[in-house]
């Protein structure tokens, strides 16, 4: 009998070990396939961007000058500094010349690294030379290759985030599909490769993925450490890559603060994230040449306020009435301390106040009115207006918006249900199972719901912010339709009894994303293939001719004046000094831009001459496209905005013109009559551009 018992126990032990091995193998296979799918998705997207860029610009068949012209506006400035770093005799000398740059803007020495966040260009130049790539690949291909690679990492991070939230890599595949199909609204990589956000947002996506894993309740110690280290590294890198990164982290900190206020368990972890913010801010302050903007940022004020409130906080996470009152007091204390600390920091820390940003927001929200050219020009930019109906239509056609709204509503209602239960002191299970149907009890889900609501609120006001919101719309919608917990939560509310709810939730979590994926494949995959097969061509011979003339005929010490966008191209393609740049984070440059734009206003030749000579300009370039602009939006043409700012148009009842004894300068200077020929001599022209030499000796002969 004892022998039979021993044999029975031994056989059961072997069965248990075999079952455990099977479970471990299945888990390993699931993780391996998911990781392979995530990496493959990122690589395929990077290759797709590279192929699409080649087809769009016919890049490999163009000369260097024609390639550089494809970098428009501020993108041209960023890439020009990358070229300067490669031309420098050493890395140290190159950094010194950028931090003491007096060869870009006339009469102005700037720290280009700090002002324009040129750390991506510094890193790219070091990698290009250190890896010996200068013998294998051209600099421009190496540069755009890094950016496309980062976009692949961006997609992989979104894949992993959705996978972590739903528990299935099928959600990651659907996230990538929606991201690529809606890429017009998820990224600006197609229009402007060197933008700071294209370098920075992949790191923010990695930080989001690490934070999602870190907030999970069932994470082991090694997983927590890995997520914490990844989160720390990506937060700091994100802050170094983009000057506006601390504003986005501020929204994230608000989301975490609300998560902690709702007593959703992970209080200690949230405060560890606050420490990462403080470390990144002060390290960034030191390595960004003591960037005072980080010290006066709302992120630092909020985090310090939260730390102080934590020290003063009593044990209020109980269901008593006093605990509820203390929670309200704590919330009020944090808000008050944040505002107070930010005011104090701005009083004692020397910093450049972004007054134009505050004025823009005042005018944007109707709190003020202005005739200022810069403010009205910013308001006319499409990216700073409210989203159009086409934006919502595109998201609806790809089925993204309807599923996002469904997932958001279910998660939000479940979250509110959990919060009210906790406020009322009801005990809830810390470990949530599928049968519970309580998806709103998971801390990482609550964080994402709050964060996406904050980002969405901003995107509804300013269309340019949709590039921050839409990628997470893809991720959240894909997570929801692939999550059995979400369907179980819905069925529990509906009290479904005809079919077993758990079984139906598991079936729907597989069937719904499969149906969505097949429909997306059928409708959008042929379009993507057509885009790759279609050979486009970027043809701008007039700009090529202008740049060629400047390089051959203009003196090396010449200073050019014209629209900021054109000046960026001149700086990149020729290296000549300019009077202004297409940058909008510096009050002095904004004032320069407004003054130079006066060449399209109704001002006298003498006034224009005084403005240009005050910046030591030698040549003036008039663009026919701006001078004869036919704008689609009434009152948003450059010349209209200048007339309003100069008092030549009364923008009230009837838009009445006021008298100006001078014609529009850009028209009059082309006629070649006195007094214009006394101040300006035309030296080159083509169909798009007219170049005038600014006379140093003025002759007043007719």
XYZ file of C-alpha atoms in Angstrom, residues 47-373:
327
model
C 11.929 50.781 -44.037
C 8.538 51.991 -45.243
C 9.411 55.593 -44.332
C 12.745 55.311 -46.104
C 11.158 53.911 -49.272
C 8.352 56.474 -49.230
C 10.826 59.335 -48.768
C 12.875 58.065 -51.713
C 9.797 57.853 -53.924
C 8.456 61.228 -52.832
C 11.641 63.236 -53.442
C 13.501 60.919 -55.852
C 16.278 61.456 -53.353
C 19.053 59.195 -54.626
C 18.968 60.714 -58.116
C 19.428 64.311 -56.989
C 22.434 66.511 -56.452
C 23.352 67.583 -52.924
C 21.870 71.063 -53.385
C 18.528 69.674 -54.554
C 18.443 67.293 -51.596
C 19.081 70.095 -49.135
C 16.262 72.191 -50.584
C 13.817 69.475 -49.480
C 14.535 70.568 -45.887
C 12.100 73.433 -45.412
C 11.903 76.168 -42.767
C 13.366 75.343 -39.352
C 14.326 71.865 -40.563
C 16.925 73.492 -42.802
C 18.473 75.237 -39.789
C 18.804 72.012 -37.806
C 20.407 70.126 -40.664
C 22.780 73.034 -41.437
C 24.269 72.758 -37.942
C 24.742 69.015 -38.468
C 26.772 69.893 -41.576
C 28.757 72.473 -39.589
C 29.659 69.848 -36.994
C 30.958 67.502 -39.698
C 33.087 70.300 -41.200
C 34.631 71.235 -37.833
C 38.266 70.112 -37.303
C 37.285 68.470 -34.007
C 34.175 67.791 -31.966
C 35.258 70.218 -29.238
C 35.848 72.986 -31.786
C 32.510 72.303 -33.432
C 30.645 72.538 -30.120
C 32.456 75.764 -29.252
C 31.498 77.343 -32.576
C 27.863 76.394 -32.078
C 27.723 77.676 -28.504
C 29.373 80.973 -29.559
C 27.778 81.238 -32.986
C 28.070 84.609 -34.731
C 27.993 83.344 -38.323
C 24.288 82.656 -38.650
C 22.356 85.792 -37.706
C 23.852 89.218 -38.336
C 24.765 91.347 -35.314
C 23.863 88.487 -32.978
C 25.888 85.854 -31.129
C 23.786 82.904 -30.025
C 24.244 79.651 -28.157
C 22.674 77.555 -30.891
C 22.933 74.316 -28.905
C 20.845 75.678 -26.059
C 18.459 77.867 -28.039
C 17.642 75.296 -30.720
C 18.171 72.046 -28.752
C 20.868 70.769 -31.110
C 21.779 67.699 -29.038
C 20.415 65.361 -31.758
C 22.778 66.944 -34.290
C 25.722 66.640 -31.889
C 24.993 62.960 -31.292
C 24.430 62.258 -34.997
C 27.718 63.930 -35.979
C 29.653 61.966 -33.341
C 28.096 58.664 -34.433
C 28.758 59.417 -38.098
C 32.448 59.978 -37.529
C 33.025 57.472 -34.719
C 31.463 54.558 -36.604
C 33.420 55.234 -39.776
C 30.208 55.824 -41.702
C 31.828 58.689 -43.615
C 33.485 56.033 -45.787
C 30.260 54.109 -46.401
C 27.276 56.460 -46.519
C 26.623 60.114 -47.286
C 25.914 62.408 -44.298
C 22.328 63.159 -45.322
C 21.401 59.459 -45.563
C 22.968 58.770 -42.171
C 21.037 61.673 -40.627
C 17.599 60.790 -41.984
C 18.334 57.114 -41.349
C 18.699 57.801 -37.617
C 15.383 59.673 -37.567
C 13.594 56.898 -39.449
C 15.122 54.372 -37.043
C 13.782 56.353 -34.097
C 10.346 56.299 -35.682
C 10.636 52.514 -35.772
C 11.409 52.589 -32.039
C 8.392 54.877 -31.588
C 6.087 52.311 -33.177
C 7.697 49.453 -31.229
C 7.152 51.318 -27.938
C 3.476 51.874 -28.754
C 3.223 48.172 -29.626
C 4.718 47.154 -26.275
C 2.520 49.583 -24.311
C -0.669 48.208 -25.843
C 0.625 44.665 -25.305
C 1.356 45.334 -21.619
C -2.115 46.746 -21.059
C -4.094 44.080 -22.895
C -1.923 41.011 -22.323
C -1.856 40.094 -26.012
C 0.515 41.162 -28.762
C -2.459 41.235 -31.131
C -3.222 44.654 -29.626
C 0.255 45.804 -30.586
C -0.263 44.743 -34.196
C -3.550 46.651 -34.343
C -1.882 49.714 -32.787
C 0.797 49.729 -35.488
C -1.800 49.264 -38.233
C -3.876 52.214 -37.032
C -0.751 54.340 -36.526
C 0.483 53.815 -40.096
C -2.928 54.188 -41.720
C -3.525 57.464 -39.861
C 0.079 58.678 -40.178
C -1.124 62.022 -41.589
C -2.465 62.684 -38.086
C 0.031 60.702 -35.985
C 3.355 62.118 -37.169
C 4.924 64.968 -39.145
C 7.891 62.892 -40.271
C 6.782 63.046 -43.923
C 6.805 66.833 -44.022
C 9.773 67.771 -41.877
C 12.296 65.131 -40.869
C 14.624 67.073 -38.492
C 11.844 68.462 -36.273
C 12.666 68.195 -32.562
C 9.505 66.190 -31.892
C 10.606 63.514 -34.378
C 13.767 63.031 -32.307
C 12.073 63.323 -28.905
C 8.704 61.546 -29.065
C 10.183 58.044 -29.576
C 11.907 58.414 -26.191
C 8.668 59.633 -24.636
C 6.904 56.572 -26.048
C 9.580 54.384 -24.433
C 9.040 56.222 -21.162
C 5.280 55.624 -21.429
C 5.864 51.915 -22.037
C 8.212 51.677 -19.042
C 5.774 53.630 -16.839
C 2.920 51.345 -17.898
C 4.880 48.272 -16.837
C 6.068 49.976 -13.640
C 2.512 50.773 -12.515
C 1.271 47.204 -12.951
C 0.350 45.537 -9.668
C 1.619 42.060 -10.502
C 5.145 43.039 -11.581
C 8.083 41.253 -9.956
C 11.122 42.986 -8.437
C 13.394 42.524 -11.462
C 10.696 43.826 -13.774
C 10.214 46.895 -11.590
C 13.935 47.656 -11.612
C 14.158 47.317 -15.382
C 11.137 49.558 -15.930
C 12.487 52.113 -13.459
C 15.890 52.289 -15.168
C 14.349 52.501 -18.632
C 11.949 55.180 -17.434
C 14.778 57.216 -15.899
C 16.961 57.052 -19.022
C 14.136 57.813 -21.459
C 12.766 60.696 -19.344
C 16.130 62.431 -19.230
C 16.830 61.832 -22.940
C 13.379 63.120 -23.867
C 14.020 66.276 -21.858
C 17.340 66.874 -23.614
C 15.934 66.393 -27.116
C 13.024 68.859 -27.068
C 12.740 72.244 -25.408
C 8.995 71.793 -24.820
C 9.349 68.324 -23.276
C 8.854 69.547 -19.703
C 5.358 70.791 -20.608
C 4.388 67.313 -21.790
C 5.900 65.790 -18.651
C 3.887 68.326 -16.648
C 0.682 66.849 -18.079
C 1.968 63.397 -17.214
C 2.730 64.522 -13.649
C -0.839 65.852 -13.332
C -2.143 62.447 -14.458
C -0.011 60.675 -11.854
C -1.091 63.150 -9.170
C -4.755 62.421 -9.911
C -3.986 58.692 -9.897
C -2.419 59.045 -6.453
C -5.268 61.266 -5.207
C -7.801 58.611 -6.081
C -5.944 56.201 -3.773
C -5.423 53.659 -6.484
C -2.707 51.754 -4.607
C 0.526 52.729 -6.354
C 1.338 55.809 -4.218
C 4.965 54.848 -3.501
C 5.636 54.117 -7.153
C 4.150 57.452 -8.194
C 6.483 59.311 -5.860
C 9.427 57.393 -7.276
C 8.449 58.791 -10.671
C 8.452 62.295 -9.138
C 12.057 61.723 -8.101
C 12.917 60.855 -11.701
C 11.406 64.177 -12.791
C 13.501 66.137 -10.290
C 16.694 64.284 -11.210
C 16.087 64.818 -14.936
C 15.272 68.503 -14.471
C 18.403 69.343 -12.499
C 20.695 67.201 -14.637
C 19.179 68.803 -17.721
C 19.658 72.240 -16.168
C 23.371 71.582 -15.686
C 24.011 69.999 -19.083
C 21.901 72.517 -21.016
C 24.170 75.424 -20.056
C 22.138 76.219 -16.927
C 18.867 76.435 -18.805
C 16.709 78.555 -16.512
C 13.545 77.518 -18.369
C 13.726 74.163 -16.567
C 13.901 75.799 -13.136
C 10.854 77.979 -13.756
C 8.917 75.202 -15.485
C 5.532 74.241 -14.013
C 6.765 70.632 -13.812
C 9.356 71.431 -11.145
C 6.894 73.539 -9.149
C 4.277 70.773 -9.225
C 6.700 68.000 -8.236
C 8.163 70.019 -5.347
C 4.638 70.854 -4.178
C 3.699 67.182 -4.286
C 6.793 66.251 -2.276
C 5.991 68.867 0.374
C 2.359 67.779 0.519
C 3.531 64.181 0.952
C 5.586 65.191 3.988
C 2.621 67.021 5.522
C 0.085 64.368 4.609
C -1.537 62.346 7.361
C -3.036 58.900 6.993
C -6.065 59.990 5.025
C -6.601 56.871 2.938
C -9.507 55.694 5.011
C -13.221 55.763 4.414
C -14.020 58.251 7.185
C -15.537 61.710 6.704
C -12.390 63.365 8.103
C -10.307 61.471 5.571
C -12.437 62.852 2.743
C -12.018 66.404 4.054
C -8.260 65.924 4.384
C -8.081 64.669 0.810
C -9.786 67.829 -0.453
C -7.419 69.935 1.650
C -4.431 68.039 0.256
C -5.625 68.636 -3.302
C -6.065 72.351 -2.622
C -2.661 72.497 -0.911
C -0.890 70.981 -3.924
C -2.551 73.389 -6.369
C -1.784 76.421 -4.189
C 1.822 75.409 -3.544
C 2.418 74.782 -7.256
C 1.286 78.266 -8.267
C 3.117 79.921 -5.360
C 6.401 78.105 -5.995
C 6.268 78.896 -9.705
C 5.767 82.606 -8.989
C 8.632 82.610 -6.463
C 10.971 80.806 -8.876
C 10.226 83.314 -11.619
C 10.946 86.166 -9.205
C 14.381 84.929 -8.157
C 15.623 82.935 -11.177
C 16.748 85.069 -14.152
C 14.996 83.758 -17.227
C 13.678 84.786 -20.605
C 9.953 85.224 -20.288
C 8.069 83.770 -23.258
C 5.752 86.747 -23.419
C 4.671 85.989 -26.971
C 3.328 82.590 -25.863
C 1.175 84.126 -23.135
C -0.115 86.819 -25.493
C -0.894 84.191 -28.105
C -2.934 82.150 -25.616
C -4.811 85.270 -24.512
C -5.777 86.109 -28.085
C -6.431 82.441 -28.928
C -9.021 82.077 -26.171
C -10.596 85.476 -26.831
C -9.283 87.141 -23.671
C -7.622 89.903 -25.654
C -7.461 91.429 -29.130
C -4.402 92.627 -30.976
C -3.198 94.041 -34.283
C 0.318 92.720 -33.691
C 1.683 91.053 -36.819
